Coordinates of C-alpha atoms and ligand atoms in Angstrom, one line a residue:
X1 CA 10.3 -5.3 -58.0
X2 CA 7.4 -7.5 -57.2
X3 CA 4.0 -6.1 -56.1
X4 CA 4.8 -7.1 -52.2
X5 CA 2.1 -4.7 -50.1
X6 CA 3.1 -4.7 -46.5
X7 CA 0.8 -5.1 -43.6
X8 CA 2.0 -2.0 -41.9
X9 CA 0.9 -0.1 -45.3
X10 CA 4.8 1.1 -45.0
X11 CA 5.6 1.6 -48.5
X12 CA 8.8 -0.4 -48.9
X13 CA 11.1 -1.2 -52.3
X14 CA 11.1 -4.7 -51.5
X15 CA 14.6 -6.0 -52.9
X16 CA 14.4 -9.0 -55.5
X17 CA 17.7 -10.1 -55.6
X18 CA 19.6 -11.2 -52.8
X19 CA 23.6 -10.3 -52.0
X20 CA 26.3 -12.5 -52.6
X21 CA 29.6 -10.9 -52.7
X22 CA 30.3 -7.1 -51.0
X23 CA 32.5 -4.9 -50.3
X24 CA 33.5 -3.8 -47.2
X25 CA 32.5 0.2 -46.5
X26 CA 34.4 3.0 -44.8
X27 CA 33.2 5.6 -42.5
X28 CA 35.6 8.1 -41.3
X29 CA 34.8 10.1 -38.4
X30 CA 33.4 13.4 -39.3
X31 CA 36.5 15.6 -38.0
X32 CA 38.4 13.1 -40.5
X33 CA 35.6 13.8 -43.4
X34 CA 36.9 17.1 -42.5
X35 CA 40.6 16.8 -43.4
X36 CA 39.2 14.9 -46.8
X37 CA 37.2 17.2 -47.9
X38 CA 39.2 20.3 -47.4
X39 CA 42.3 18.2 -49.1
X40 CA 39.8 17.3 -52.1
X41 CA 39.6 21.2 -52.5
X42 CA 35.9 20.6 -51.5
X43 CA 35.3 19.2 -54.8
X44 CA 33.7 15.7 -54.5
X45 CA 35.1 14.5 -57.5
X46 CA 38.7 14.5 -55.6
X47 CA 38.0 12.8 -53.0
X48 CA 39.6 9.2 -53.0
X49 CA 37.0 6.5 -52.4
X50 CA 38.6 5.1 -48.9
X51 CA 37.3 8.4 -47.5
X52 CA 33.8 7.5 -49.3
X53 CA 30.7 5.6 -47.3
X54 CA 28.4 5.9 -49.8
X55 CA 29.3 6.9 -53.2
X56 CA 26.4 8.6 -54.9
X57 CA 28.0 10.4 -57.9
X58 CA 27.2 8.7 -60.7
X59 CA 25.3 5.9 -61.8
X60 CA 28.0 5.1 -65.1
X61 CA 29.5 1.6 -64.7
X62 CA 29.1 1.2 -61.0
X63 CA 25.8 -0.7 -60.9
X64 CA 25.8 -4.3 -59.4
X65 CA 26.3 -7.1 -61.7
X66 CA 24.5 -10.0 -61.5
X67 CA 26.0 -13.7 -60.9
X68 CA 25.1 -14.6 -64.8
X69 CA 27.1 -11.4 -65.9
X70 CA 30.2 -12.5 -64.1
X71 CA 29.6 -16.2 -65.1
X72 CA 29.4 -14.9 -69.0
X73 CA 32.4 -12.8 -68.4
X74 CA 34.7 -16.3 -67.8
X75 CA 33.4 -17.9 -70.9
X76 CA 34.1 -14.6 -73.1
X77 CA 35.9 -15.9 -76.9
X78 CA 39.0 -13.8 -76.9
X79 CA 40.0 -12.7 -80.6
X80 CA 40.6 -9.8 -82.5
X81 CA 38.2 -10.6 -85.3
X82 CA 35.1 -12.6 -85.8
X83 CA 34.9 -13.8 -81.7
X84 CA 31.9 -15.8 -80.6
X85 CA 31.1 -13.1 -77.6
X86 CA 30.2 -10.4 -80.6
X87 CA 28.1 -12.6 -82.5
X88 CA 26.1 -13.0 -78.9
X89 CA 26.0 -9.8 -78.4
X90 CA 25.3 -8.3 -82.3
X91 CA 22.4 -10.8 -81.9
X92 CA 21.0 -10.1 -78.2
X93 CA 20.3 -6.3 -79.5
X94 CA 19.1 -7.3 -82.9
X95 CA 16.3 -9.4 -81.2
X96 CA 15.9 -6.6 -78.4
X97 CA 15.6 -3.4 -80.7
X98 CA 15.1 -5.6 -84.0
X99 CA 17.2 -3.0 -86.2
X100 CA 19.2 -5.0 -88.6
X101 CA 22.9 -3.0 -88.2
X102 CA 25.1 -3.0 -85.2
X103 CA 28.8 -0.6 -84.5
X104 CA 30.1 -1.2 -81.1
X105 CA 31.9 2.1 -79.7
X106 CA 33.8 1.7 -76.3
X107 CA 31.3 3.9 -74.5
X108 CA 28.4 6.6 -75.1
X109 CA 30.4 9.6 -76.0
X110 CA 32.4 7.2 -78.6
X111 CA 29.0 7.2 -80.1
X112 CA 28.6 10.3 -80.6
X113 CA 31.7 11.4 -81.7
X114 CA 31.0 9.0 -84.9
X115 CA 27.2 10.1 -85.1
X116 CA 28.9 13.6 -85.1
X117 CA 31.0 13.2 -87.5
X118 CA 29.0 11.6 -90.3
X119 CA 26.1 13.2 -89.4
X120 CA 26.4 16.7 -87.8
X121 CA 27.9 19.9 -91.1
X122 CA 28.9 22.7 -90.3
X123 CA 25.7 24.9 -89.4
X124 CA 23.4 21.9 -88.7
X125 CA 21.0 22.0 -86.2
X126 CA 20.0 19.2 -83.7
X127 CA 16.8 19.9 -82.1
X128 CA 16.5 17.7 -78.8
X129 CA 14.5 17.6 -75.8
X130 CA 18.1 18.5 -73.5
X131 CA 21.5 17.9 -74.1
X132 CA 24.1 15.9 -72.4
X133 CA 27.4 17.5 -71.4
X134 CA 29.3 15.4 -74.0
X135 CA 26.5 15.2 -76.5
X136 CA 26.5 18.8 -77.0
X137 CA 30.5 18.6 -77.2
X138 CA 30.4 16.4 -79.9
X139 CA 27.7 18.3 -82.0
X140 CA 29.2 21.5 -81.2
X141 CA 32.9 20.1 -82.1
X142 CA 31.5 19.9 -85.7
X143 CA 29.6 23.0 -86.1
X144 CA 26.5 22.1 -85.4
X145 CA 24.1 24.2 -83.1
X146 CA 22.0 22.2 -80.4
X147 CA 18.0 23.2 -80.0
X148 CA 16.5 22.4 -76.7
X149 CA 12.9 21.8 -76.8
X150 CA 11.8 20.0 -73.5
X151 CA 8.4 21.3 -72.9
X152 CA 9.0 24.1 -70.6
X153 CA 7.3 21.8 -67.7
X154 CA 10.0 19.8 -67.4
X155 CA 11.9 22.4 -66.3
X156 CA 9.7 23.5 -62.7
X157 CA 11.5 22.0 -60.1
X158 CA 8.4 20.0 -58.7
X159 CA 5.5 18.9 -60.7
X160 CA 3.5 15.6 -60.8
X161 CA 4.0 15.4 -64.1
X162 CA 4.7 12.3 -65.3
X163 CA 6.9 12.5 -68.5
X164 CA 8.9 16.0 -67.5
X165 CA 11.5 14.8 -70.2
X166 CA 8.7 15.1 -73.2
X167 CA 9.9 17.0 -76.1
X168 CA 7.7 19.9 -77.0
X169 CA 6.3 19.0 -80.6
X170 CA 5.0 22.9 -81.2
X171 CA 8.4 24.2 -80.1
X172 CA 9.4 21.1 -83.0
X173 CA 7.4 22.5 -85.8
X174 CA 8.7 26.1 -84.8
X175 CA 12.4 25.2 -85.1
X176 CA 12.2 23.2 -88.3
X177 CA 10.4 25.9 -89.7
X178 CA 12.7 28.1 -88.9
X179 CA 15.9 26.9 -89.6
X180 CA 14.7 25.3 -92.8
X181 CA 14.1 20.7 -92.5
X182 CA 17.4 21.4 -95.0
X183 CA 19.1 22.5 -92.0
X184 CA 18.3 19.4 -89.3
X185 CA 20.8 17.1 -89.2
X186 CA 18.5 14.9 -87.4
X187 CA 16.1 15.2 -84.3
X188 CA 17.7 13.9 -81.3
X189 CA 15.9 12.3 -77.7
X190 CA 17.2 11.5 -74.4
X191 CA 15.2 8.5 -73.2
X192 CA 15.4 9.2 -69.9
X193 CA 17.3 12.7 -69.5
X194 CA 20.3 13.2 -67.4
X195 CA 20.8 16.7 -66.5
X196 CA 17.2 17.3 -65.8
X197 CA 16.6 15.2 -63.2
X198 CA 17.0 11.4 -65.0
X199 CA 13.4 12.5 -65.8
X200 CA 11.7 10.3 -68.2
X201 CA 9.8 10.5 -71.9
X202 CA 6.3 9.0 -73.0
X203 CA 6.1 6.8 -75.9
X204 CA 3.2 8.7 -77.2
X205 CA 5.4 11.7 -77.2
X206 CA 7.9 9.8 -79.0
X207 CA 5.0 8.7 -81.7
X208 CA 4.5 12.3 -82.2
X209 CA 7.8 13.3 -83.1
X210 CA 8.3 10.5 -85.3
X211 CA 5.0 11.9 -87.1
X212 CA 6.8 15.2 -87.5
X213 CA 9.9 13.4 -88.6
X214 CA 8.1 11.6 -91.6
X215 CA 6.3 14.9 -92.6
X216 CA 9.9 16.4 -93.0
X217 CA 11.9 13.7 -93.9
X218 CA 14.2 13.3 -90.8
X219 CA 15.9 11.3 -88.8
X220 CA 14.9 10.4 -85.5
X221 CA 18.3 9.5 -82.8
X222 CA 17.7 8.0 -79.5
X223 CA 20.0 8.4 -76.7
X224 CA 19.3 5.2 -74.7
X225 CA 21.6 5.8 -71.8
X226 CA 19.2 5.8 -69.5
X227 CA 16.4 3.7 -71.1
X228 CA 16.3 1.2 -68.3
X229 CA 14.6 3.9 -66.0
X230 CA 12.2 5.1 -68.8
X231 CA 10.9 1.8 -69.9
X232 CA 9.9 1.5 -65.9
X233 CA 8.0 4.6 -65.8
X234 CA 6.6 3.7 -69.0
X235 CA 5.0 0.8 -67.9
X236 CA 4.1 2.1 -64.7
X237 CA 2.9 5.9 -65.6
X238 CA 1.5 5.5 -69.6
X239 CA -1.8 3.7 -69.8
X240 CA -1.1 2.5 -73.2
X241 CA 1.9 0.5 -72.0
X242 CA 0.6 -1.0 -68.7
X243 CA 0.1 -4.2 -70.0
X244 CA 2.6 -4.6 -72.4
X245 CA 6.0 -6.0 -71.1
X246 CA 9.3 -4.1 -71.0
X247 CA 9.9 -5.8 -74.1
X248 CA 7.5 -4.6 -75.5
X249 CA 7.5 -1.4 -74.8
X250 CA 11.6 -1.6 -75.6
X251 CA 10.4 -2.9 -79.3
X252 CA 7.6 0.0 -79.5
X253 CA 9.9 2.8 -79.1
X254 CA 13.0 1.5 -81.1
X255 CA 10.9 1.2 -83.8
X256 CA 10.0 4.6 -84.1
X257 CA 13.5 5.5 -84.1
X258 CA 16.0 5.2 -87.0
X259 CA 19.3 5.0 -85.1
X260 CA 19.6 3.8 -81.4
X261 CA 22.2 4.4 -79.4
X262 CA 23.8 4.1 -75.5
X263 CA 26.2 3.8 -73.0
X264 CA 26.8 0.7 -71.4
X265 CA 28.6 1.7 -68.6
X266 CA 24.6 2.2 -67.2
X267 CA 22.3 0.0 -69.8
X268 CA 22.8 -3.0 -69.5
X269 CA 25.2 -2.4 -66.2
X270 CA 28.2 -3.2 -67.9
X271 CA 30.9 -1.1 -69.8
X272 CA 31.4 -0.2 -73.4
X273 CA 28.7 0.9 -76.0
X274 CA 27.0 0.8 -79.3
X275 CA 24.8 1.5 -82.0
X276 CA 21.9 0.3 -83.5
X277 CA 21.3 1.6 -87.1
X278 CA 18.3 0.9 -89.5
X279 CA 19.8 2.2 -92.6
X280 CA 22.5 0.4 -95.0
X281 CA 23.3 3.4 -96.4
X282 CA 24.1 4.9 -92.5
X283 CA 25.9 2.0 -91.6
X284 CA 28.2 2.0 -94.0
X285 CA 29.6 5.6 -94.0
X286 CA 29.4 5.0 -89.6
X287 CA 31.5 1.9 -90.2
X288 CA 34.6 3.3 -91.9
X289 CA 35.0 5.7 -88.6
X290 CA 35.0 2.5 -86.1
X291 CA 38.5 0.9 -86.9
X292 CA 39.8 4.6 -86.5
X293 CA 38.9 5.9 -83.2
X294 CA 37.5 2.4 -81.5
X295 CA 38.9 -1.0 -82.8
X296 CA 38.0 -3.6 -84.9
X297 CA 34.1 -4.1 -85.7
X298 CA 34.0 -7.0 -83.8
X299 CA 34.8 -5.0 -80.7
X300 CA 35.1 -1.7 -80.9
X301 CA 37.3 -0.8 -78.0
X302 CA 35.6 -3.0 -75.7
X303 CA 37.1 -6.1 -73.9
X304 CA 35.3 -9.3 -74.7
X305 CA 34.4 -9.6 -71.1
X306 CA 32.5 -6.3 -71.0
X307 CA 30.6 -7.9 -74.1
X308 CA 29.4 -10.9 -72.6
X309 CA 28.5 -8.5 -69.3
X310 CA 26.8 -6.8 -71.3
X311 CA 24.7 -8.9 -73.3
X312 CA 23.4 -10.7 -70.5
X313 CA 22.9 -7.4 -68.6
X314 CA 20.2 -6.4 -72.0
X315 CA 18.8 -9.7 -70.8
X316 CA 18.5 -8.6 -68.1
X317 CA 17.1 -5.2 -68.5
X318 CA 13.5 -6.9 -70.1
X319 CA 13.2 -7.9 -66.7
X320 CA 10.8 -5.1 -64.7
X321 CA 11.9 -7.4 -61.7
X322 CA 15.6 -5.7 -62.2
X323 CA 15.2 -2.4 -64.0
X324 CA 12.3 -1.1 -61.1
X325 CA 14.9 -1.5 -58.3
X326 CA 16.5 1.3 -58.9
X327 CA 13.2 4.1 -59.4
X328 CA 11.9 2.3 -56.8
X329 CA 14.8 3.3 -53.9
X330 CA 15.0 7.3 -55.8
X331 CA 11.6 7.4 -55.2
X332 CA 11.4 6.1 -51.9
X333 CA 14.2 8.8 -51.2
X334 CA 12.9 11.1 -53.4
X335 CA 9.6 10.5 -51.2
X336 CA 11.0 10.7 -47.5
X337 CA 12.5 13.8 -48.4
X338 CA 9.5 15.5 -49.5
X339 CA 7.6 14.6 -46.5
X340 CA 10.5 16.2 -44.2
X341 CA 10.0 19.4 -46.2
X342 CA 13.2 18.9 -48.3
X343 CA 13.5 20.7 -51.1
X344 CA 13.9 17.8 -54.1
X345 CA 12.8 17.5 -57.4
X346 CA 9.3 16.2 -58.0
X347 CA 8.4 13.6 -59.5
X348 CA 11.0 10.8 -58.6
X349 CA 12.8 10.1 -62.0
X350 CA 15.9 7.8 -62.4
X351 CA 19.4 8.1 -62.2
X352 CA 19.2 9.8 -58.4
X353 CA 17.6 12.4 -55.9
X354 CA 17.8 15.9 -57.3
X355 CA 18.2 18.4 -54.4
X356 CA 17.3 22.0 -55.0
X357 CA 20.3 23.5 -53.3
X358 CA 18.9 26.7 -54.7
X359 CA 16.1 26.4 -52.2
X360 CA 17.6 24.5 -49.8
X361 CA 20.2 27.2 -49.1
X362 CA 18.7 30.4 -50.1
X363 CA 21.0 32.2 -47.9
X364 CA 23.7 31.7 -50.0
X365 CA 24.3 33.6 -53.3
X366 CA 24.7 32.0 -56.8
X367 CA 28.3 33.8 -56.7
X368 CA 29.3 31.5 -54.1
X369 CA 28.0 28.1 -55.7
X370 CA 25.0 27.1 -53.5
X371 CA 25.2 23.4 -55.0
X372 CA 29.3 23.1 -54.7
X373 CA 28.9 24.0 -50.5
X374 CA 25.8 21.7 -50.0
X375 CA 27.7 19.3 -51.6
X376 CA 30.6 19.7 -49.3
X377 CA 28.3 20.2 -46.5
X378 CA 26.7 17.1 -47.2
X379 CA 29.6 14.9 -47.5
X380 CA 30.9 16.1 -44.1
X381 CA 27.8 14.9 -42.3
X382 CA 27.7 11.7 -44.0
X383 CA 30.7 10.4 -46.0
X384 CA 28.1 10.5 -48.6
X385 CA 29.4 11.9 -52.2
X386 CA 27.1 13.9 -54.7
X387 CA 27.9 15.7 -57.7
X388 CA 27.1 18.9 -57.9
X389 CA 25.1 20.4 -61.1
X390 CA 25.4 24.0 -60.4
X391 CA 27.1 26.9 -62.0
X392 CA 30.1 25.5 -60.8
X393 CA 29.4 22.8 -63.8
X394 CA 28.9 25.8 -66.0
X395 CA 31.8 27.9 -67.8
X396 CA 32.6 31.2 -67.4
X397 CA 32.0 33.2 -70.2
X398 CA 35.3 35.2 -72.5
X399 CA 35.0 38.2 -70.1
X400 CA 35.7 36.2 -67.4
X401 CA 31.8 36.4 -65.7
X402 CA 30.0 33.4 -64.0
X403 CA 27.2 31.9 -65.9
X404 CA 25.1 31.4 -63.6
X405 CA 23.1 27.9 -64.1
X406 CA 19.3 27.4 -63.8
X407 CA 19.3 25.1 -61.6
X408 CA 21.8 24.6 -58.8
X409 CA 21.5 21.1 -57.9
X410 CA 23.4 18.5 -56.4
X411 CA 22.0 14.7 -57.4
X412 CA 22.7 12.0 -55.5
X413 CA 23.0 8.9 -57.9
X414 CA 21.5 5.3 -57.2
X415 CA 24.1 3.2 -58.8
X416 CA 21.4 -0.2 -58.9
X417 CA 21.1 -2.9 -56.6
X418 CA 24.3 -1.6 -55.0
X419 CA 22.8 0.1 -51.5
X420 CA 20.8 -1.4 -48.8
X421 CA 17.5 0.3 -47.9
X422 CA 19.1 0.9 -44.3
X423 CA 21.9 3.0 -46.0
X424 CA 20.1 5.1 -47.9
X425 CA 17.9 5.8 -45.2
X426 CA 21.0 6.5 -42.9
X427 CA 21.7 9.4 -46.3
X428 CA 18.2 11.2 -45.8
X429 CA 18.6 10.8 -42.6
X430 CA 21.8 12.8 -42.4
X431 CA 19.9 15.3 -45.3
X432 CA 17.3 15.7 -42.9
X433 CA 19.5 16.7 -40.1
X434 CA 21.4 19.0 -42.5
X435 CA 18.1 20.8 -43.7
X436 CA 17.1 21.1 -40.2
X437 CA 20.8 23.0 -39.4
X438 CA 21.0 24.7 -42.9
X439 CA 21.6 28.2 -42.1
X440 CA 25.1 27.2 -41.0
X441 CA 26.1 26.2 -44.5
X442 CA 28.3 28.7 -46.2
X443 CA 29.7 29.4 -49.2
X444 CA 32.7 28.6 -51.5
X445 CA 35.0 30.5 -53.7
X446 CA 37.7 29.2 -56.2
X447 CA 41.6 28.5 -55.2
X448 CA 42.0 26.8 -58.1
X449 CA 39.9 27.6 -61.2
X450 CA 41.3 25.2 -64.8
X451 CA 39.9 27.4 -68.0
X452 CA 38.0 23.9 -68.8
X453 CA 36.0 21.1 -67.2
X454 CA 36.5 23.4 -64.0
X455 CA 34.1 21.0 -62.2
X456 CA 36.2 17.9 -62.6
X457 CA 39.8 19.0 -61.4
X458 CA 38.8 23.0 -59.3
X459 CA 39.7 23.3 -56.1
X460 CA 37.5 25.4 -53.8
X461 CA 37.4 26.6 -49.8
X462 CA 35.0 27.9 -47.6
X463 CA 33.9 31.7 -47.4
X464 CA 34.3 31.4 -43.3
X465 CA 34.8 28.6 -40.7
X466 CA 31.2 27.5 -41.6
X467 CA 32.3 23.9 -42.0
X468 CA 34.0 24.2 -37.9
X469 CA 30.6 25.5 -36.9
X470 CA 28.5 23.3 -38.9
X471 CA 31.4 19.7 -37.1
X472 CA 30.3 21.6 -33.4
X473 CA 27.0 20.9 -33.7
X474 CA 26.9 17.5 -35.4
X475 CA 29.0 16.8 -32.4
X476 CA 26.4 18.3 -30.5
X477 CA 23.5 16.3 -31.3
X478 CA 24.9 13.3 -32.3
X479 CA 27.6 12.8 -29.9
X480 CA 30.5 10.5 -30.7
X481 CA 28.3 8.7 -33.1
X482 CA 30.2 8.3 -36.6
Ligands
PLP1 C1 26.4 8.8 -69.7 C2 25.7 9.3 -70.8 C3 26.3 9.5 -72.1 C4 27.8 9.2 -72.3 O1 28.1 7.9 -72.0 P1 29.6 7.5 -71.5 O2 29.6 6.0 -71.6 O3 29.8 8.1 -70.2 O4 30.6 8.1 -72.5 C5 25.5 9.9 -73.1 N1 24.2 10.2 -72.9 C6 23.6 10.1 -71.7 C7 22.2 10.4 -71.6 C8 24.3 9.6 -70.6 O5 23.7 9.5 -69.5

C-alpha cells in the first residue's frame, strides 16, 4: 500500500486497488447462526458457506484476483504437451527466483510428497524452523523424523519481535551434531510460518543457515507458501532490505536456497504449485515422479488457466503495492484488538489474527477445547468463520488421551484484497463484544470423534446451554440488529 498519512493521524490500510466484480454476502440472523452451527457439529469447517458473512478460514486459493489474471486466464494455450502458457510460466519464475529447473506439482503438498520421496530415507532427519501439517506428513510417511528449531521466541504469544519465525542457528549446530550431517536429509524453512502465527523469517537469518549448510554440505529447502507476507515484513522490518525492492529481496533469499518451493493456491493467488530446483542432478531424479502422481511436465496437474493466473499473479507479487495489503488489514486487526485488551498474538504476522483462546477463555479447561468453543462462539455473534488451532487439531495419543496443544488458537485468515476495511471492523467489533461477555462461553465435548483428521470432519456440542445464554444477551444489547 502506498505511504498515504491521514490528517486525522488515524492509521488506515489505505486500499490500492479498486473493486470491480463482488459477490453478494449473507448474514443470517444470529438465532439462525444458531441452527448452523449446531448442525455443523460446531465445527466451522462444516458449515456451508450460505450460512457464512465473512469467511476467515484460510487464506489457500481464496484471495482476489486481479483483472489481468482473469484476462490471462482466456488466452491460456490448451495442450497436453509443450503449451505456450507453461513456457510463460517456466520463464516468469526463472527470471523471478533465477534457478535454472522448474516441476509443476498441482499444489504445495504435491510438492512435498515428491521432495519426500526422493529426498527424505528412512531415519533422515529434517531440521526446520516449524512444520506444516502436511509437510510433516510427507516426511514422516517416509521415515524421516522432523527437528523443530524456531528460536524459542517465536513461540511467546506476544513479543515485538520482529522475525518470530527465525530458525535457531545454535539449536542448528546442535542437531547436526547430533544426529550426524550423514543423517540430514536437508534443512528445511518456512518463509513465512503457518501454524505459528504466519510469522515471518529475516534474510540475515536465512544467510546464516546457508553458512551452516555450506560448512556441512547440505541442502537448504524453502517453503515459499507464504513468501508474499515475508518479503513485506522484510522490506519493512530488516534494515538491510529497506531499500531494495521486493524483487530484490525475492532474488536475495532464493539464492541462498538450493530448491524453492510453494503453493499457489496463496503465492501468486492462484491455484496449483511448483518447484524450483538449482541442481541437474535433483531435477532429474524429481522429474521421473511428476508424470506419476501429477501429469505431464508441461502441467503437472494444473489447468492451463491456473497457469496463466498464476504467472501473472508472481508478477504481481514483486509489487509491495499488492503483497502489503494483506499485513497491512492483520495488523490493523491485529492492532485494534490489542488496544481493546484482546488477547492476540503479537507482532502482526501474515496469513490472519491469531487469538489466544487460551487467555481469552481461561475459564474453560483444555479438556473441553478452549479454541473449538471460541470458535463456535464467535461465529454465532458474527457469521464470521475461523479455524481453530487447538488440541482439537491435535491427535489423541494410542491410549486414547488428549494431547493437549501448546497453543489453543483460533486464526482468523485475511484471504487478500477480498474484505472491506468496514467488515473487518464490523469482526473486531463483534470480538470485542465477545471478550467483553466472555465468561458465558462454555465448553465442548465430542459426538463424533473420526480416528484421523478429527478437526476436518468431528462433530462437537456444548457442555451446557452456554450458546442460549450467550443469543440472550446479544439480543440484549444489540437488539434486533443482525
Ligand atoms: C498451504 C501450505 C502448504 C500446502 O499447500 P497446499 O497447496 O494446500 O497443498 C505447504 N506449506 C505451507 C507453509 C502452506 O501454508
Amino acid at each position: 500500500m502506498a505511504n498515504v498519512k491521514f490528517f486525522g493521524g488515524e492509521p488506515v490500510p489505505l486500499e490500492m486497488h479498486k473493486v470491480r466484480i463482488v459477490q453478494k454476502l449473507n448474514l443470517p440472523p444470529i438465532e439462525r447462526r444458531l441452527e448452523a452451527i449446531t448442525e455443523a457439529g460446531n465445527n466451522t469447517f462444516l458449515l456451508r458457506n450460505e450460512d457464512v458473512f465473512m469467511d476467515m478460514l484460510t487464506d489457500s486459493g481464496v484471495n482476489a484476483m486481479s483483472d489481468q489474471q482473469l484476462a490471462a486466464m482466456m488466452i491460456a494455450d490448451d495442450s497436453y504437451a509443450g503449451s505456450a502458457t507453461y513456457t510463460r510460466l517456466e520463464n516468469k519464475l526463472k527470471e523471478i527466483f533465477g534457478m535454472p529447473y522448474f516441476l509443476p506439482a498441482h499444489q504445495g503438498r504435491a510438492c512435498e510428497n515428491i521432495l519426500g520421496q526422493v529426498l527424505v530415507a528412512e531415519g533422515a532427519v529434517v531440521p526446520m524452523n516449524y512444520h506444516f501439517t502436511t509437510t510433516k506428513a510427507h516426511i514422516v510417511l517416509n521415515g524421516g523424523i522432523v527437528e523443530e528449531l524456531v528460536a524459542d521466541a517465536g513461540l511467546e504469544v506476544t513479543s515485538d519481535m520482529p522475525f518470530k519465525g527465525d530458525m535457531d542457528i545454535d539449536k542448528l549446530r546442535q542437531c547436526i551434531d547430533e544426529y550426524g550431517a550423514d543423517r540430514i536429509a536437508f534443512v528445511r524453512m518456512e518463509a513465512g510460518t503457518n501454524l505459528i502465527g504466519g510469522q515471518p523469517i529475516s534474510v540475515a537469518n536465512l544467510e546464516e543457515i546457508r553458512k551452516v549448510c555450506d560448512e556441512h554440505d547440505l541442502m537448504l529447502v524453502l517453503d515459499a507458501s507464504l513468501l508474499q507476507d515475508n518479503l513485506h515484513f522484510n522490506k519493512t522490518r530488516e534494515a538491510t532490505c529497506k531499500d531494495l525492492s521486493i524483487r530484490e529481496i525475492t532474488r536475495r533469499i532464493a539464492d541462498l536456497c538450493d530448491v524453492l518451493y510453494f503453493s499457489a493456491r496463496k503465492l501468486g493467488s492462484a491455484r496449483g504449485g511448483g518447484m524450483c530446483i538449482r541442481s541437474k542432478e535433483l531435477y532429474d531424479k524429481m522429474r521421473g515422479l511428476i508424470p506419476l502422481y501429477e501429469g505431464f511436465l508441461t502441467y503437472g496437474g494444473m489447468s492451463v488457466r491456473e497457469m496463466e493466473a498464476m504467472t501473472v499473479g508472481l508478477e504481481e507479487t514483486m509489487d509491495e503495492d499488492v503483497i502489503s495489503q494483506g499485513p497491512l488489514f492483520i495488523e490493523y486487526m491485529v492492532n485494534e484488538l490489542a488496544k481493546a485488551g484482546v488477547p492476540v498474538i503479537t507482532p502482526p504476522g501474515g496469513l490472519g489474527c491469531h487469538i489466544n483462546a487460551m487467555q481469552f477463555v481461561d475459564h474453560i479447561p483444555q479438556s473441553q477445547y478452549p479454541a473449538g468453543a471460541l470458535a463456535s462462539a464467535l461465529y454465532l455473534v458474527s457469521g464470521a468463520r475461523g479455524m481453530e488451532r487447538g488440541t482439537i487439531s491435535e491427535q489423541r495419543e494410542p491410549d486414547g488421551s488428549e494431547t493437549f496443544a501448546n497453543m489453543e488458537l483460533v486464526r482468523l485468515a485475511m484471504p487478500r484484497r477480498v474484505f472491506t476495511l468496514s467488515q473487518v471492523k464490523y469482526v473486531i467489533d463483534r470480538v470485542i463484544w465477545l471478550y467483553a461477555n466472555r465468561h458465558l462461553i462454555g465448553g465442548l465435548e465430542f459426538t463424533e470423534e473420526p480416528e484421523i483428521l478429527r478437526f476436518f470432519y468431528g462433530r462437537l456440542a456444548p457442555v451446557s446451554d452456554w450458546q442460549q445464554k450467550l443469543l440472550a444477551q446479544f439480543r440484549k444489547d444489540f437488539g434486533d440488529s443482525l
